[in-house]
Each structure stands twice: as structure tokens, then as C-alpha cells.
């Protein structure tokens, strides 16, 4: 049965209404009403364009749960007019209050899909590059006072900067291969971001000042022009087609993965994956031997969590772990939720 055909299951103790506050996210709000937060678009009955640009609710809005139909629906109820109370055209309650004088600074930023703190560093960086792409980019050839590594505020000297109108640069370590979990062959190359730099003086070599860093920066590191931030505003939803992939890596290389970790999976745009897609994570069943028949069997995969895709390349996607019932590992399976 298709996901959309399955009945929407309300969360235990789902409220009849909820007033949105600053700091809320679409995922958090949907979790108050639904047992599966990623089915948010269905309860709102969003069309495709709204899913891509979900500027739906703001702090101060009242989210009302309508249980009157065959399936639950969410609506927005706002304070309007004056005097008494009644219902709007859909039969939902609308509060009416007498005009009052009140001065208050209103927060007009729409509620985001998720707390973007964990993914902001990934939204404006290339991450996936061609096998030899970084080798063609400008490189650091010397450091201030001959130091082995540079820190914030130090000077670096680079060759290969042809466009001196670009002032802001990202610094990367040599790309590492992401390996197919079965064949162990490279399917993409991931560039490790190590810091940012600002061009102070053009030339050959050019002079740059390190403005931020996540690791020590040194000779041989490569430069790419800084890109403007790309805000993430997609509503969570399942993929349109069938997805069957694996977790390839977790950023910064830890092996045990939990909530709010960023992971790479081997399913990208070529497999129909889009930003905003939710994927279910299954712990791959281990191999066992039937003691009587001596057959080797693989146990069923076990559901352990969900991830939300926020950045997509041709054959690789990056996702944020949204929930995990136990530790998640590289090699675990990702599928439609």
C-alpha cells in the first residue's frame, strides 16, 4: 500500500490546538500532532510548490487540529475582527476580540523545517567533487613565518588565484573517496572543509588571511570560492520513487551515529532523491548459520531511525539524523519510510 494511502496516525495526546512560538520547527510542530512527523505535507494537504517553499506559519499563529473529516487535518486560526467568537468557512473556531492597543515587536521569520544549526555549515560548501577537481584549484604554498600549521588570523600564501575579484575563499583538505559498502570501490570524492580565508593581496603568490578554521590549515590545502548560503526550507516528505541505499560515511569519521549527526548515503539525484526527503534507516540484519541445515541466513533488517535529506548530488546525498532508537552505523540501509 502506498504511503499516502495509509491512515494518518495522530500522536498520543495530540492537542486540539497549539500556538506557535519562536524556536519551533515544522518537524517539532508536526511531532506534536503526528506519530510520524515526516507525514506533515499530508495533514496540511500541501501541493508540490508549497512543499518546496513552505512559508506557512509564523510565531503567534494558532495551529488547529480538525478531526471532523475522515482524516485529520491541520489549519491555521488567527485572531480577526472584534466581538464574540464563531467559526470560519470551514467550520473551525475563530476567536474574535475587541480592538486593543498593544505594541510588540513581531517575529516575522517563518518557522523553519528543522533547526538549521546542525546543517548550516554544509549548505554552502561543495562537499562532493570530481576525483581530480581539487587538484586544479588554487593551493597554499607557504605559511606565515614558515609555520607548519596556521590558525585564525594567520597569513597564508597561495598560487593559482586567477580572479582577484573573489575575496572570500573556503579551504579544503585533499578529497577522500567514499566507498561502495559492498564493492569497496570509490563512487564519489568528499572534500573535507578545514576553514575560511579572505584575500588580502593579489599576486603570485597571493596573500590570504585565515578567518575561521575547523582544523589546522597548512601547505598543500586547496581553495574554492566561498558560495552564498543556501537556506533549507523544504517540508519533510517521502521520496516520490523507491529508494534503496546505504549509509556511506558520517561527517568527521565517527563510527557510531546518533541524532543530529550528518551522514552521506549512496542515493542521490540520479535515484530521484530530493532535498526534504525523509528516509527510514534500518540496521542491516547480521548473517547467521542454521545449526541444523548449515545454511547461511541473513536476519531481517530492523528499523532504527530516520534521516532528512538536505543536500543532493548526482549519486550522493547528505542527511541529518532526526531520530534514532539505537546506535546507527556506516553500512546501515536507507529506504522509503
Coordinates of C-alpha atoms in Angstrom, one line a residue:
X1 CA 0.0 0.0 0.0
X2 CA 1.4 3.4 -0.9
X3 CA 2.4 5.7 1.9
X4 CA -0.3 8.3 1.1
X5 CA -2.9 5.6 1.3
X6 CA -2.1 4.7 4.9
X7 CA -4.2 6.4 7.5
X8 CA -2.6 9.3 9.3
X9 CA -1.8 8.3 12.9
X10 CA -2.1 11.0 15.5
X11 CA 0.5 11.3 18.2
X12 CA -0.6 10.2 21.7
X13 CA -2.3 13.2 23.5
X14 CA -2.3 15.3 20.3
X15 CA -3.6 18.8 21.2
X16 CA -6.7 20.3 19.6
X17 CA -4.6 23.5 19.0
X18 CA -1.1 24.8 19.5
X19 CA 0.2 28.3 19.5
X20 CA 3.5 28.6 17.6
X21 CA 6.4 30.2 19.4
X22 CA 9.8 31.4 18.3
X23 CA 12.2 28.5 18.1
X24 CA 9.6 26.0 16.8
X25 CA 10.3 23.9 13.7
X26 CA 7.9 22.3 11.3
X27 CA 9.3 18.9 12.4
X28 CA 8.7 19.7 16.0
X29 CA 5.2 21.0 15.5
X30 CA 4.2 18.0 13.3
X31 CA 5.6 15.7 16.0
X32 CA 3.1 17.2 18.5
X33 CA 0.2 16.1 16.2
X34 CA 1.5 13.1 14.3
X35 CA 3.3 9.9 15.3
X36 CA 5.3 10.2 12.1
X37 CA 6.4 13.8 11.7
X38 CA 7.6 13.3 8.2
X39 CA 3.9 12.9 7.0
X40 CA 3.5 16.7 7.6
X41 CA 2.5 17.5 4.0
X42 CA -0.4 15.1 4.0
X43 CA -2.1 16.5 7.1
X44 CA -1.6 20.0 5.6
X45 CA -2.7 18.9 2.1
X46 CA 0.2 20.8 0.5
X47 CA 0.8 21.0 -3.2
X48 CA 4.2 20.5 -4.7
X49 CA 5.1 24.2 -4.8
X50 CA 4.2 24.7 -1.2
X51 CA 6.3 21.7 -0.2
X52 CA 9.3 23.3 -1.9
X53 CA 8.7 26.7 -0.3
X54 CA 6.8 26.1 2.9
X55 CA 6.4 29.7 4.3
X56 CA 3.3 28.5 6.1
X57 CA 3.3 29.5 9.7
X58 CA 4.9 32.2 11.9
X59 CA 5.3 32.6 15.6
X60 CA 2.0 33.6 17.1
X61 CA -0.1 31.6 14.6
X62 CA -2.5 29.0 16.1
X63 CA -2.4 25.5 14.6
X64 CA -5.8 23.8 14.9
X65 CA -6.4 20.1 14.6
X66 CA -9.6 19.4 12.7
X67 CA -10.9 15.9 13.5
X68 CA -14.3 16.3 11.8
X69 CA -13.5 14.6 8.5
X70 CA -12.4 11.1 7.5
X71 CA -8.8 12.1 8.0
X72 CA -7.4 14.6 10.5
X73 CA -6.3 18.0 9.0
X74 CA -4.3 20.9 10.3
X75 CA -5.5 24.5 9.8
X76 CA -4.3 27.9 10.9
X77 CA -6.6 30.0 13.1
X78 CA -5.7 33.7 13.5
X79 CA -7.2 36.5 15.6
X80 CA -9.6 38.5 13.5
X81 CA -12.2 41.2 13.8
X82 CA -13.9 42.0 17.1
X83 CA -16.6 40.8 19.4
X84 CA -17.5 37.3 20.4
X85 CA -16.5 34.1 18.7
X86 CA -17.7 32.0 15.9
X87 CA -16.4 29.7 13.1
X88 CA -14.7 30.3 9.8
X89 CA -15.8 29.0 6.4
X90 CA -14.5 25.5 7.1
X91 CA -16.3 25.3 10.5
X92 CA -13.2 25.8 12.6
X93 CA -13.4 28.0 15.6
X94 CA -12.1 31.6 15.2
X95 CA -11.5 33.8 18.2
X96 CA -12.8 37.3 18.0
X97 CA -11.5 40.0 20.3
X98 CA -12.3 43.7 20.9
X99 CA -9.6 46.0 19.4
X100 CA -6.8 46.7 21.9
X101 CA -3.8 48.9 21.9
X102 CA -0.7 46.8 22.1
X103 CA 2.9 47.5 21.0
X104 CA 5.0 44.4 20.4
X105 CA 8.0 43.5 18.2
X106 CA 6.7 40.7 15.9
X107 CA 9.0 37.9 14.8
X108 CA 8.3 37.7 11.1
X109 CA 10.7 34.9 10.1
X110 CA 8.7 31.8 9.1
X111 CA 9.1 28.7 11.1
X112 CA 11.9 26.6 9.6
X113 CA 11.7 22.9 8.6
X114 CA 14.3 22.0 11.2
X115 CA 16.8 23.7 13.5
X116 CA 19.4 24.5 10.8
X117 CA 22.3 24.9 13.3
X118 CA 23.5 21.3 12.6
X119 CA 23.4 21.7 8.8
X120 CA 24.3 25.3 8.1
X121 CA 28.0 24.5 7.6
X122 CA 27.0 22.1 4.8
X123 CA 24.6 24.2 2.8
X124 CA 27.2 26.4 1.0
X125 CA 30.1 24.0 0.6
X126 CA 30.8 21.7 -2.4
X127 CA 31.4 18.6 -0.3
X128 CA 31.4 16.2 -3.3
X129 CA 34.0 17.0 -6.0
X130 CA 35.4 15.2 -9.0
X131 CA 38.3 12.9 -8.4
X132 CA 40.9 15.4 -9.7
X133 CA 38.8 18.6 -9.3
X134 CA 40.6 19.9 -6.2
X135 CA 44.0 19.4 -7.8
X136 CA 43.1 22.1 -10.3
X137 CA 42.2 24.7 -7.6
X138 CA 44.4 27.3 -6.0
X139 CA 46.7 25.8 -3.3
X140 CA 48.5 27.1 -0.3
X141 CA 52.3 27.0 -1.0
X142 CA 53.6 28.7 2.2
X143 CA 52.6 29.8 5.6
X144 CA 53.3 32.9 7.8
X145 CA 56.9 32.6 9.3
X146 CA 57.2 29.1 7.9
X147 CA 54.8 27.6 10.4
X148 CA 53.7 24.0 10.0
X149 CA 50.0 24.9 10.6
X150 CA 48.0 28.1 10.5
X151 CA 45.3 29.3 12.9
X152 CA 42.7 32.1 12.8
X153 CA 44.3 35.5 11.9
X154 CA 47.5 34.0 10.4
X155 CA 48.6 34.6 6.8
X156 CA 48.7 32.0 4.0
X157 CA 50.3 32.4 0.6
X158 CA 48.6 30.7 -2.4
X159 CA 49.2 30.2 -6.1
X160 CA 46.6 29.8 -8.8
X161 CA 44.2 32.6 -7.9
X162 CA 43.3 34.0 -11.3
X163 CA 40.2 36.0 -10.3
X164 CA 41.2 38.6 -7.7
X165 CA 37.6 39.9 -7.5
X166 CA 36.8 36.8 -5.4
X167 CA 37.6 37.9 -1.8
X168 CA 36.2 35.0 0.3
X169 CA 37.6 31.5 0.0
X170 CA 37.0 28.1 1.6
X171 CA 39.9 25.9 2.5
X172 CA 39.8 22.1 1.9
X173 CA 41.9 19.1 2.6
X174 CA 42.6 16.7 -0.3
X175 CA 39.4 14.8 -1.2
X176 CA 38.9 11.3 0.2
X177 CA 37.0 8.6 -1.6
X178 CA 33.5 7.4 -0.4
X179 CA 33.5 3.7 -1.0
X180 CA 30.6 1.5 -2.0
X181 CA 29.9 -0.7 1.1
X182 CA 29.7 -3.9 -1.0
X183 CA 32.3 -3.5 -3.8
X184 CA 34.6 -1.1 -1.8
X185 CA 35.1 0.9 -5.0
X186 CA 35.0 4.7 -4.9
X187 CA 31.7 6.2 -6.0
X188 CA 32.4 9.8 -5.1
X189 CA 35.1 12.0 -3.5
X190 CA 34.4 14.1 -0.4
X191 CA 36.3 17.3 0.2
X192 CA 37.0 18.0 3.9
X193 CA 36.3 21.6 4.8
X194 CA 39.0 22.9 7.2
X195 CA 38.5 26.7 7.3
X196 CA 37.9 30.0 5.5
X197 CA 40.2 32.7 4.3
X198 CA 40.0 36.3 2.9
X199 CA 42.1 37.5 0.0
X200 CA 44.2 40.5 1.2
X201 CA 46.6 40.9 -1.6
X202 CA 46.5 39.5 -5.2
X203 CA 49.6 38.3 -6.9
X204 CA 51.6 35.1 -7.5
X205 CA 51.6 34.1 -4.7
X206 CA 48.6 35.9 -3.3
X207 CA 48.2 36.7 0.4
X208 CA 45.2 35.5 2.3
X209 CA 44.3 35.8 6.0
X210 CA 42.7 32.8 7.8
X211 CA 39.3 34.0 9.1
X212 CA 38.0 30.7 10.6
X213 CA 39.1 27.1 10.9
X214 CA 37.8 23.7 12.0
X215 CA 41.2 22.0 11.7
X216 CA 44.8 23.2 11.3
X217 CA 45.5 24.7 7.8
X218 CA 48.8 24.1 6.1
X219 CA 50.8 23.9 2.9
X220 CA 49.0 21.8 0.2
X221 CA 45.5 22.6 1.3
X222 CA 43.3 23.8 -1.6
X223 CA 41.0 26.8 -2.1
X224 CA 37.5 27.1 -3.5
X225 CA 35.5 30.4 -3.8
X226 CA 33.0 30.8 -1.0
X227 CA 29.4 30.4 -2.0
X228 CA 26.4 32.3 -0.6
X229 CA 24.4 30.3 2.0
X230 CA 21.5 28.2 0.6
X231 CA 18.7 28.2 3.0
X232 CA 16.9 24.9 3.7
X233 CA 13.1 25.3 3.7
X234 CA 11.7 22.1 2.4
X235 CA 8.8 20.3 4.2
X236 CA 9.6 16.7 5.2
X237 CA 8.2 14.1 2.8
X238 CA 8.9 10.6 1.5
X239 CA 10.7 10.2 -1.9
X240 CA 8.5 10.1 -5.0
X241 CA 10.0 6.8 -6.1
X242 CA 11.6 3.8 -4.4
X243 CA 15.0 4.3 -2.7
X244 CA 17.3 1.6 -1.6
X245 CA 20.7 2.7 -0.4
X246 CA 23.3 2.5 2.4
X247 CA 25.0 4.9 4.7
X248 CA 28.5 5.5 3.4
X249 CA 30.0 7.8 6.0
X250 CA 29.4 10.1 8.9
X251 CA 30.9 13.5 8.7
X252 CA 34.2 13.7 10.7
X253 CA 34.5 10.0 10.7
X254 CA 33.0 8.7 13.9
X255 CA 31.6 5.1 13.6
X256 CA 28.6 5.2 15.9
X257 CA 25.9 7.6 14.7
X258 CA 23.1 9.3 16.6
X259 CA 20.6 12.1 16.4
X260 CA 21.8 15.3 14.8
X261 CA 24.8 13.6 13.1
X262 CA 25.3 14.3 9.4
X263 CA 25.7 11.3 7.1
X264 CA 26.3 10.6 3.4
X265 CA 24.2 8.0 1.6
X266 CA 24.8 6.4 -1.8
X267 CA 21.5 7.6 -3.3
X268 CA 21.3 11.0 -4.9
X269 CA 19.6 12.9 -7.6
X270 CA 20.1 10.1 -10.1
X271 CA 17.9 7.9 -7.9
X272 CA 15.2 10.5 -7.5
X273 CA 16.3 11.8 -4.1
X274 CA 15.5 15.4 -3.4
X275 CA 16.1 17.9 -0.5
X276 CA 13.4 17.4 2.1
X277 CA 13.0 13.6 1.5
X278 CA 12.8 11.5 4.6
X279 CA 14.5 8.1 4.6
X280 CA 14.0 5.3 7.1
X281 CA 17.2 3.8 8.5
X282 CA 17.4 0.0 9.0
X283 CA 20.1 -1.8 10.8
X284 CA 21.2 -4.5 8.4
X285 CA 20.5 -8.0 9.6
X286 CA 23.5 -10.0 10.5
X287 CA 24.5 -13.3 8.9
X288 CA 23.8 -16.4 11.0
X289 CA 24.1 -20.1 10.3
X290 CA 21.2 -22.5 10.7
X291 CA 22.7 -25.2 13.0
X292 CA 20.6 -28.0 11.5
X293 CA 20.9 -27.3 7.8
X294 CA 24.2 -25.4 8.0
X295 CA 22.6 -22.8 5.7
X296 CA 23.8 -19.2 6.0
X297 CA 20.9 -16.8 6.6
X298 CA 20.6 -13.0 6.8
X299 CA 18.3 -11.8 9.6
X300 CA 15.7 -9.2 8.7
X301 CA 16.7 -5.6 8.8
X302 CA 15.5 -3.7 11.9
X303 CA 14.2 -0.1 11.8
X304 CA 16.4 2.2 13.9
X305 CA 15.6 5.8 12.9
X306 CA 15.0 8.4 10.2
X307 CA 17.1 11.0 8.4
X308 CA 16.1 14.1 6.5
X309 CA 18.0 14.8 3.2
X310 CA 19.2 18.4 2.9
X311 CA 21.9 18.3 0.2
X312 CA 21.8 16.3 -3.0
X313 CA 24.5 15.5 -5.6
X314 CA 24.2 13.1 -8.6
X315 CA 24.9 9.9 -6.7
X316 CA 25.4 11.0 -3.1
X317 CA 23.0 12.7 -0.6
X318 CA 23.7 14.2 2.8
X319 CA 21.1 13.8 5.5
X320 CA 20.6 14.8 9.2
X321 CA 19.7 12.0 11.6
X322 CA 16.3 13.1 13.1
X323 CA 15.7 10.2 15.4
X324 CA 17.4 7.0 16.5
X325 CA 16.2 4.2 18.7
X326 CA 19.7 2.9 18.9
X327 CA 23.2 3.5 17.5
X328 CA 23.3 3.7 13.7
X329 CA 26.4 2.5 11.8
X330 CA 28.0 3.0 8.5
X331 CA 26.6 0.4 6.1
X332 CA 23.0 0.6 7.5
X333 CA 20.3 0.5 4.9
X334 CA 18.2 3.6 4.0
X335 CA 14.8 3.1 2.3
X336 CA 11.4 4.8 1.9
X337 CA 9.8 5.5 5.3

